[in-house]
Amino acid sequence: RYPTEMIDDLLCKDLKIIQDEKSYRFAIDAVLLANFVKAGKKDRVIDLGTGSGVIPLLVSAKTEAKQIVGLEILEDVAERAKRSVEMNDLQQRIKIVCGDLKDAAEIFGRESFSVVVTNPPYMTINEGKISPDTKIAIARHEVAATLEDIIKSASSLLTFGGRFYMVYRTFRMAEAFWVLKKHGIEPKILRIIQPREKEEANLFMLMAKKGGKTGLTVMPPLVVYNDTGEYTKEIMSIYFDGLDKKR
C-alpha cells in the first residue's frame, strides 16, 4: 500500500518511525532539539510543524510529559506520523493533529500548552531554490508559515511562564531573538551547534520563556563531528541513547 515507505529505527528505547523516501526526512537537528527539551509530568507539549512526528516520539522517550501533540499541515504527512505513533503504541501520550499552525490557538485554545517545540523551515522564500515537491518545499522554505507566524502562534498557545524550544540557523539568530521578544517570549538558554570544533556554528538551539525576565545563559557549544569525521561522544550519547553503538 505504501511502496516508497520504510521503517527506521530511532535508536532510542526501541522507537521506530515510518518515513517516505520520496518525502522530506528528519535530520540530526530534530534529534538534538528533542534532547534539548525539558518537560515534566504536568507539562502539555506541542510540536508545531511536526512532519514525520520524530520530535513527539523522542520527547515521549526523553521526558515524562504525559500529553504531547504534533501539529502538521499536510494531511498525508500527518497520517503517516499517526501511524508511527500507533506502531509504537503511544496513542495515550501522543496525538497527531492535521491543521495549520496559524490556526493553532483556535484549534487548541489560547494558553493551552506549557511547552511549545518547533524545528521550523530555515529559509525564506527568497533564499535558494524552492523544491517543486510541496512537502519538501514546506519543510525547507517558509512556504506555509514564516518564522513570525510560528512564534506568534507559540505565544498564543503558551501559558504564562511556558517554555518555547527551537532549533534554527545562526544566520537568522538576531531575527529570531527580535521576533520572540516582540511577541513576549524572552530568550533564556542558548546553545550553538558547530559541525566541527574549529568551524563556525551553523545552528543554534534556544529555550525562551513567555513573560520571562531578561537574562540569557549561553551553554558550551555542541560539536557534531570530531577530527576524524565521526560523531563526538556527546552526539553519540544523544543519538544512541547512551548506548555504546557504532553507526
mmCIF file of C-alpha atoms in Angstrom:
data_model
loop_
_atom_site.group_PDB
_atom_site.id
_atom_site.type_symbol
_atom_site.label_atom_id
_atom_site.label_comp_id
_atom_site.label_asym_id
_atom_site.label_seq_id
_atom_site.Cartn_x
_atom_site.Cartn_y
_atom_site.Cartn_z
ATOM 1 C CA ARG A 1 0.000 0.000 0.000
ATOM 2 C CA TYR A 2 2.891 2.379 0.711
ATOM 3 C CA PRO A 3 5.670 1.257 -1.673
ATOM 4 C CA THR A 4 8.023 4.218 -1.001
ATOM 5 C CA GLU A 5 7.814 3.986 2.796
ATOM 6 C CA MET A 6 10.351 2.462 5.142
ATOM 7 C CA ILE A 7 10.548 1.857 8.872
ATOM 8 C CA ASP A 8 13.609 3.395 10.520
ATOM 9 C CA ASP A 9 14.996 2.711 13.987
ATOM 10 C CA LEU A 10 15.240 5.859 16.137
ATOM 11 C CA LEU A 11 17.956 4.149 18.240
ATOM 12 C CA CYS A 12 16.164 5.247 21.392
ATOM 13 C CA LYS A 13 14.134 2.910 23.617
ATOM 14 C CA ASP A 14 13.147 0.692 20.666
ATOM 15 C CA LEU A 15 11.262 3.516 18.957
ATOM 16 C CA LYS A 16 10.612 3.151 15.236
ATOM 17 C CA ILE A 17 9.411 5.708 12.702
ATOM 18 C CA ILE A 18 7.784 5.467 9.284
ATOM 19 C CA GLN A 19 9.413 7.637 6.629
ATOM 20 C CA ASP A 20 8.813 8.101 2.921
ATOM 21 C CA GLU A 21 11.921 8.021 0.767
ATOM 22 C CA LYS A 22 10.275 10.460 -1.673
ATOM 23 C CA SER A 23 9.369 12.978 1.023
ATOM 24 C CA TYR A 24 11.345 15.138 3.463
ATOM 25 C CA ARG A 25 13.063 13.013 6.113
ATOM 26 C CA PHE A 26 14.161 14.255 9.512
ATOM 27 C CA ALA A 27 17.779 15.217 10.131
ATOM 28 C CA ILE A 28 20.081 15.417 13.152
ATOM 29 C CA ASP A 29 18.721 18.856 14.152
ATOM 30 C CA ALA A 30 15.363 17.277 15.135
ATOM 31 C CA VAL A 31 17.140 14.681 17.298
ATOM 32 C CA LEU A 32 19.272 17.321 19.033
ATOM 33 C CA LEU A 33 16.242 19.544 19.654
ATOM 34 C CA ALA A 34 14.204 16.697 21.174
ATOM 35 C CA ASN A 35 17.117 16.004 23.511
ATOM 36 C CA PHE A 36 17.306 19.712 24.473
ATOM 37 C CA VAL A 37 13.628 19.853 25.509
ATOM 38 C CA LYS A 38 12.832 19.626 29.222
ATOM 39 C CA ALA A 39 9.304 18.609 30.207
ATOM 40 C CA GLY A 40 7.738 17.054 33.292
ATOM 41 C CA LYS A 41 4.617 15.039 34.102
ATOM 42 C CA LYS A 42 2.424 18.130 34.339
ATOM 43 C CA ASP A 43 3.593 19.661 31.058
ATOM 44 C CA ARG A 44 1.467 19.681 27.946
ATOM 45 C CA VAL A 45 3.733 19.802 24.890
ATOM 46 C CA ILE A 46 3.015 20.759 21.265
ATOM 47 C CA ASP A 47 5.363 20.431 18.277
ATOM 48 C CA LEU A 48 4.480 22.949 15.565
ATOM 49 C CA GLY A 49 5.023 21.541 12.064
ATOM 50 C CA THR A 50 5.717 18.027 13.304
ATOM 51 C CA GLY A 51 6.335 16.382 9.916
ATOM 52 C CA SER A 52 7.167 12.715 10.494
ATOM 53 C CA GLY A 53 6.378 13.077 14.204
ATOM 54 C CA VAL A 54 10.007 12.424 15.168
ATOM 55 C CA ILE A 55 10.091 15.135 17.856
ATOM 56 C CA PRO A 56 6.923 13.955 19.709
ATOM 57 C CA LEU A 57 8.235 10.364 19.585
ATOM 58 C CA LEU A 58 11.646 11.289 21.014
ATOM 59 C CA VAL A 59 10.205 13.729 23.571
ATOM 60 C CA SER A 60 7.954 10.902 24.809
ATOM 61 C CA ALA A 61 11.080 8.792 25.424
ATOM 62 C CA LYS A 62 13.298 11.533 26.858
ATOM 63 C CA THR A 63 10.775 13.320 29.140
ATOM 64 C CA GLU A 64 7.895 12.417 31.434
ATOM 65 C CA ALA A 65 5.383 14.619 29.566
ATOM 66 C CA LYS A 66 2.027 12.844 29.612
ATOM 67 C CA GLN A 67 0.464 14.784 26.737
ATOM 68 C CA ILE A 68 2.298 15.574 23.504
ATOM 69 C CA VAL A 69 0.647 16.965 20.373
ATOM 70 C CA GLY A 70 2.154 17.121 16.898
ATOM 71 C CA LEU A 71 0.532 19.639 14.530
ATOM 72 C CA GLU A 72 1.086 19.115 10.798
ATOM 73 C CA ILE A 73 -0.484 20.958 7.845
ATOM 74 C CA LEU A 74 -0.106 18.201 5.210
ATOM 75 C CA GLU A 75 -2.774 15.533 5.514
ATOM 76 C CA ASP A 76 -0.791 12.551 4.203
ATOM 77 C CA VAL A 77 2.279 13.517 6.277
ATOM 78 C CA ALA A 78 0.112 13.817 9.421
ATOM 79 C CA GLU A 79 -1.478 10.455 8.634
ATOM 80 C CA ARG A 80 1.959 8.826 8.352
ATOM 81 C CA ALA A 81 3.021 10.375 11.685
ATOM 82 C CA LYS A 82 -0.180 8.977 13.253
ATOM 83 C CA ARG A 83 0.733 5.507 12.016
ATOM 84 C CA SER A 84 4.204 5.884 13.570
ATOM 85 C CA VAL A 85 2.596 6.774 16.916
ATOM 86 C CA GLU A 86 0.303 3.712 16.687
ATOM 87 C CA MET A 87 3.196 1.451 15.675
ATOM 88 C CA ASN A 88 4.982 2.474 18.904
ATOM 89 C CA ASP A 89 1.749 2.094 20.910
ATOM 90 C CA LEU A 90 1.972 5.687 22.146
ATOM 91 C CA GLN A 91 -1.595 6.843 21.341
ATOM 92 C CA GLN A 92 -2.229 7.522 25.043
ATOM 93 C CA ARG A 93 0.557 10.123 25.151
ATOM 94 C CA ILE A 94 0.914 11.452 21.603
ATOM 95 C CA LYS A 95 -1.801 12.926 19.413
ATOM 96 C CA ILE A 96 -1.137 13.983 15.823
ATOM 97 C CA VAL A 97 -3.463 16.700 14.531
ATOM 98 C CA CYS A 98 -3.730 17.851 10.916
ATOM 99 C CA GLY A 99 -4.067 21.630 10.765
ATOM 100 C CA ASP A 100 -2.418 24.954 10.004
ATOM 101 C CA LEU A 101 -0.198 26.219 12.824
ATOM 102 C CA LYS A 102 -1.509 29.737 12.111
ATOM 103 C CA ASP A 103 -4.884 28.464 13.406
ATOM 104 C CA ALA A 104 -3.412 26.621 16.405
ATOM 105 C CA ALA A 105 -4.932 28.928 19.039
ATOM 106 C CA GLU A 106 -8.389 28.354 17.512
ATOM 107 C CA ILE A 107 -7.836 24.581 17.286
ATOM 108 C CA PHE A 108 -6.496 24.048 20.815
ATOM 109 C CA GLY A 109 -7.417 27.198 22.743
ATOM 110 C CA ARG A 110 -5.208 30.050 23.919
ATOM 111 C CA GLU A 111 -2.655 29.343 26.674
ATOM 112 C CA SER A 112 -3.329 25.609 26.469
ATOM 113 C CA PHE A 113 0.303 24.371 26.444
ATOM 114 C CA SER A 114 3.207 24.820 28.860
ATOM 115 C CA VAL A 115 5.821 23.752 26.268
ATOM 116 C CA VAL A 116 5.966 24.587 22.548
ATOM 117 C CA VAL A 117 8.640 22.970 20.354
ATOM 118 C CA THR A 118 9.470 23.719 16.731
ATOM 119 C CA ASN A 119 12.035 22.847 14.087
ATOM 120 C CA PRO A 120 10.901 25.442 11.539
ATOM 121 C CA PRO A 121 11.829 25.823 7.875
ATOM 122 C CA TYR A 122 15.231 27.524 7.819
ATOM 123 C CA MET A 123 14.932 29.513 4.575
ATOM 124 C CA THR A 124 12.786 32.433 3.476
ATOM 125 C CA ILE A 125 11.076 32.161 0.099
ATOM 126 C CA ASN A 126 13.785 34.455 -1.344
ATOM 127 C CA GLU A 127 16.653 32.090 -0.457
ATOM 128 C CA GLY A 128 17.831 29.152 -2.526
ATOM 129 C CA LYS A 129 15.792 27.088 -4.947
ATOM 130 C CA ILE A 130 12.353 26.086 -3.697
ATOM 131 C CA SER A 131 11.669 22.391 -4.310
ATOM 132 C CA PRO A 132 8.903 21.568 -6.804
ATOM 133 C CA ASP A 133 7.795 18.910 -4.280
ATOM 134 C CA THR A 134 5.299 20.634 -1.946
ATOM 135 C CA LYS A 135 6.227 18.507 1.075
ATOM 136 C CA ILE A 136 9.953 19.253 0.754
ATOM 137 C CA ALA A 137 9.285 22.934 -0.038
ATOM 138 C CA ILE A 138 7.157 23.348 3.121
ATOM 139 C CA ALA A 139 9.818 21.642 5.281
ATOM 140 C CA ARG A 140 12.731 23.739 3.985
ATOM 141 C CA HIS A 141 11.238 27.104 2.996
ATOM 142 C CA GLU A 142 8.734 29.479 4.588
ATOM 143 C CA VAL A 143 6.058 28.478 2.093
ATOM 144 C CA ALA A 144 3.301 27.569 4.571
ATOM 145 C CA ALA A 145 4.457 29.598 7.575
ATOM 146 C CA THR A 146 7.069 32.265 8.321
ATOM 147 C CA LEU A 147 9.202 32.426 11.455
ATOM 148 C CA GLU A 148 6.904 35.183 12.733
ATOM 149 C CA ASP A 149 3.790 33.030 12.093
ATOM 150 C CA ILE A 150 5.313 30.248 14.187
ATOM 151 C CA ILE A 151 6.402 32.488 17.070
ATOM 152 C CA LYS A 152 3.081 34.381 17.104
ATOM 153 C CA SER A 153 1.263 31.048 17.278
ATOM 154 C CA ALA A 154 3.597 29.800 20.034
ATOM 155 C CA SER A 155 2.967 32.948 22.058
ATOM 156 C CA SER A 156 -0.795 32.480 21.896
ATOM 157 C CA LEU A 157 -0.553 28.765 22.788
ATOM 158 C CA LEU A 158 1.826 29.165 25.738
ATOM 159 C CA THR A 159 0.756 29.637 29.328
ATOM 160 C CA PHE A 160 2.480 32.498 31.182
ATOM 161 C CA GLY A 161 5.946 31.214 32.103
ATOM 162 C CA GLY A 162 5.647 28.482 29.466
ATOM 163 C CA ARG A 163 8.751 27.399 27.555
ATOM 164 C CA PHE A 164 9.477 27.648 23.842
ATOM 165 C CA TYR A 165 12.165 25.436 22.287
ATOM 166 C CA MET A 166 13.535 25.803 18.777
ATOM 167 C CA VAL A 167 16.475 24.842 16.571
ATOM 168 C CA TYR A 168 17.418 27.317 13.855
ATOM 169 C CA ARG A 169 20.185 28.692 11.649
ATOM 170 C CA THR A 170 22.689 31.034 13.322
ATOM 171 C CA PHE A 171 22.400 33.217 10.192
ATOM 172 C CA ARG A 172 18.901 34.187 11.414
ATOM 173 C CA MET A 173 19.576 34.282 15.165
ATOM 174 C CA ALA A 174 19.225 38.078 15.547
ATOM 175 C CA GLU A 175 15.920 37.978 13.664
ATOM 176 C CA ALA A 176 14.641 35.080 15.816
ATOM 177 C CA PHE A 177 15.507 36.906 19.055
ATOM 178 C CA TRP A 178 13.832 40.099 17.812
ATOM 179 C CA VAL A 179 10.610 38.309 16.816
ATOM 180 C CA LEU A 180 10.495 36.345 20.083
ATOM 181 C CA LYS A 181 10.861 39.498 22.195
ATOM 182 C CA LYS A 182 8.238 41.253 20.060
ATOM 183 C CA HIS A 183 5.762 38.504 20.973
ATOM 184 C CA GLY A 184 6.611 38.464 24.680
ATOM 185 C CA ILE A 185 8.846 35.389 24.662
ATOM 186 C CA GLU A 186 12.220 36.019 26.301
ATOM 187 C CA PRO A 187 15.337 34.076 25.170
ATOM 188 C CA LYS A 188 16.755 32.288 28.258
ATOM 189 C CA ILE A 189 19.109 29.425 27.289
ATOM 190 C CA LEU A 190 21.182 29.336 24.101
ATOM 191 C CA ARG A 191 23.352 26.553 22.752
ATOM 192 C CA ILE A 192 25.156 26.887 19.446
ATOM 193 C CA ILE A 193 25.917 23.844 17.273
ATOM 194 C CA GLN A 194 29.215 23.548 15.395
ATOM 195 C CA PRO A 195 29.829 20.943 12.673
ATOM 196 C CA ARG A 196 33.449 20.641 13.927
ATOM 197 C CA GLU A 197 35.376 22.244 16.773
ATOM 198 C CA LYS A 198 37.262 24.776 14.669
ATOM 199 C CA GLU A 199 34.349 25.587 12.351
ATOM 200 C CA GLU A 200 31.879 28.359 12.967
ATOM 201 C CA ALA A 201 28.442 27.468 14.292
ATOM 202 C CA ASN A 202 25.701 26.945 11.706
ATOM 203 C CA LEU A 203 22.767 26.108 14.012
ATOM 204 C CA PHE A 204 21.562 27.039 17.476
ATOM 205 C CA MET A 205 19.056 25.699 19.979
ATOM 206 C CA LEU A 206 17.130 28.049 22.199
ATOM 207 C CA MET A 207 14.822 27.876 25.189
ATOM 208 C CA ALA A 208 12.760 31.039 25.644
ATOM 209 C CA LYS A 209 10.091 31.833 28.236
ATOM 210 C CA LYS A 210 6.763 33.560 27.771
ATOM 211 C CA GLY A 211 6.783 36.546 30.104
ATOM 212 C CA GLY A 212 10.321 35.707 31.240
ATOM 213 C CA LYS A 213 12.740 38.273 32.674
ATOM 214 C CA THR A 214 15.717 39.355 30.595
ATOM 215 C CA GLY A 215 18.925 37.391 31.078
ATOM 216 C CA LEU A 216 20.428 34.825 28.737
ATOM 217 C CA THR A 217 22.528 31.785 29.677
ATOM 218 C CA VAL A 218 24.902 30.617 26.921
ATOM 219 C CA MET A 219 25.858 26.952 27.190
ATOM 220 C CA PRO A 220 29.118 25.490 25.836
ATOM 221 C CA PRO A 221 28.896 24.716 22.098
ATOM 222 C CA LEU A 222 27.662 21.336 20.903
ATOM 223 C CA VAL A 223 30.178 19.903 18.417
ATOM 224 C CA VAL A 224 28.813 17.297 15.995
ATOM 225 C CA TYR A 225 31.921 15.700 14.440
ATOM 226 C CA ASN A 226 35.442 15.104 15.743
ATOM 227 C CA ASP A 227 38.639 15.477 13.681
ATOM 228 C CA THR A 228 38.246 12.022 12.136
ATOM 229 C CA GLY A 229 34.734 12.804 10.887
ATOM 230 C CA GLU A 230 32.967 10.616 13.445
ATOM 231 C CA TYR A 231 30.277 11.773 15.862
ATOM 232 C CA THR A 232 31.629 13.264 19.096
ATOM 233 C CA LYS A 233 30.955 11.433 22.367
ATOM 234 C CA GLU A 234 28.148 13.831 23.268
ATOM 235 C CA ILE A 235 26.401 13.317 19.930
ATOM 236 C CA MET A 236 26.787 9.542 20.298
ATOM 237 C CA SER A 237 25.176 9.676 23.737
ATOM 238 C CA ILE A 238 22.277 11.769 22.380
ATOM 239 C CA TYR A 239 21.783 9.745 19.212
ATOM 240 C CA PHE A 240 22.194 6.304 20.652
ATOM 241 C CA ASP A 241 20.525 6.972 23.987
ATOM 242 C CA GLY A 242 23.698 6.382 25.956
ATOM 243 C CA LEU A 243 24.411 3.042 24.283
ATOM 244 C CA ASP A 244 27.904 2.473 23.003
ATOM 245 C CA LYS A 245 26.890 1.599 19.442
ATOM 246 C CA LYS A 246 28.729 2.337 16.243
ATOM 247 C CA ARG A 247 26.894 3.709 13.227
#
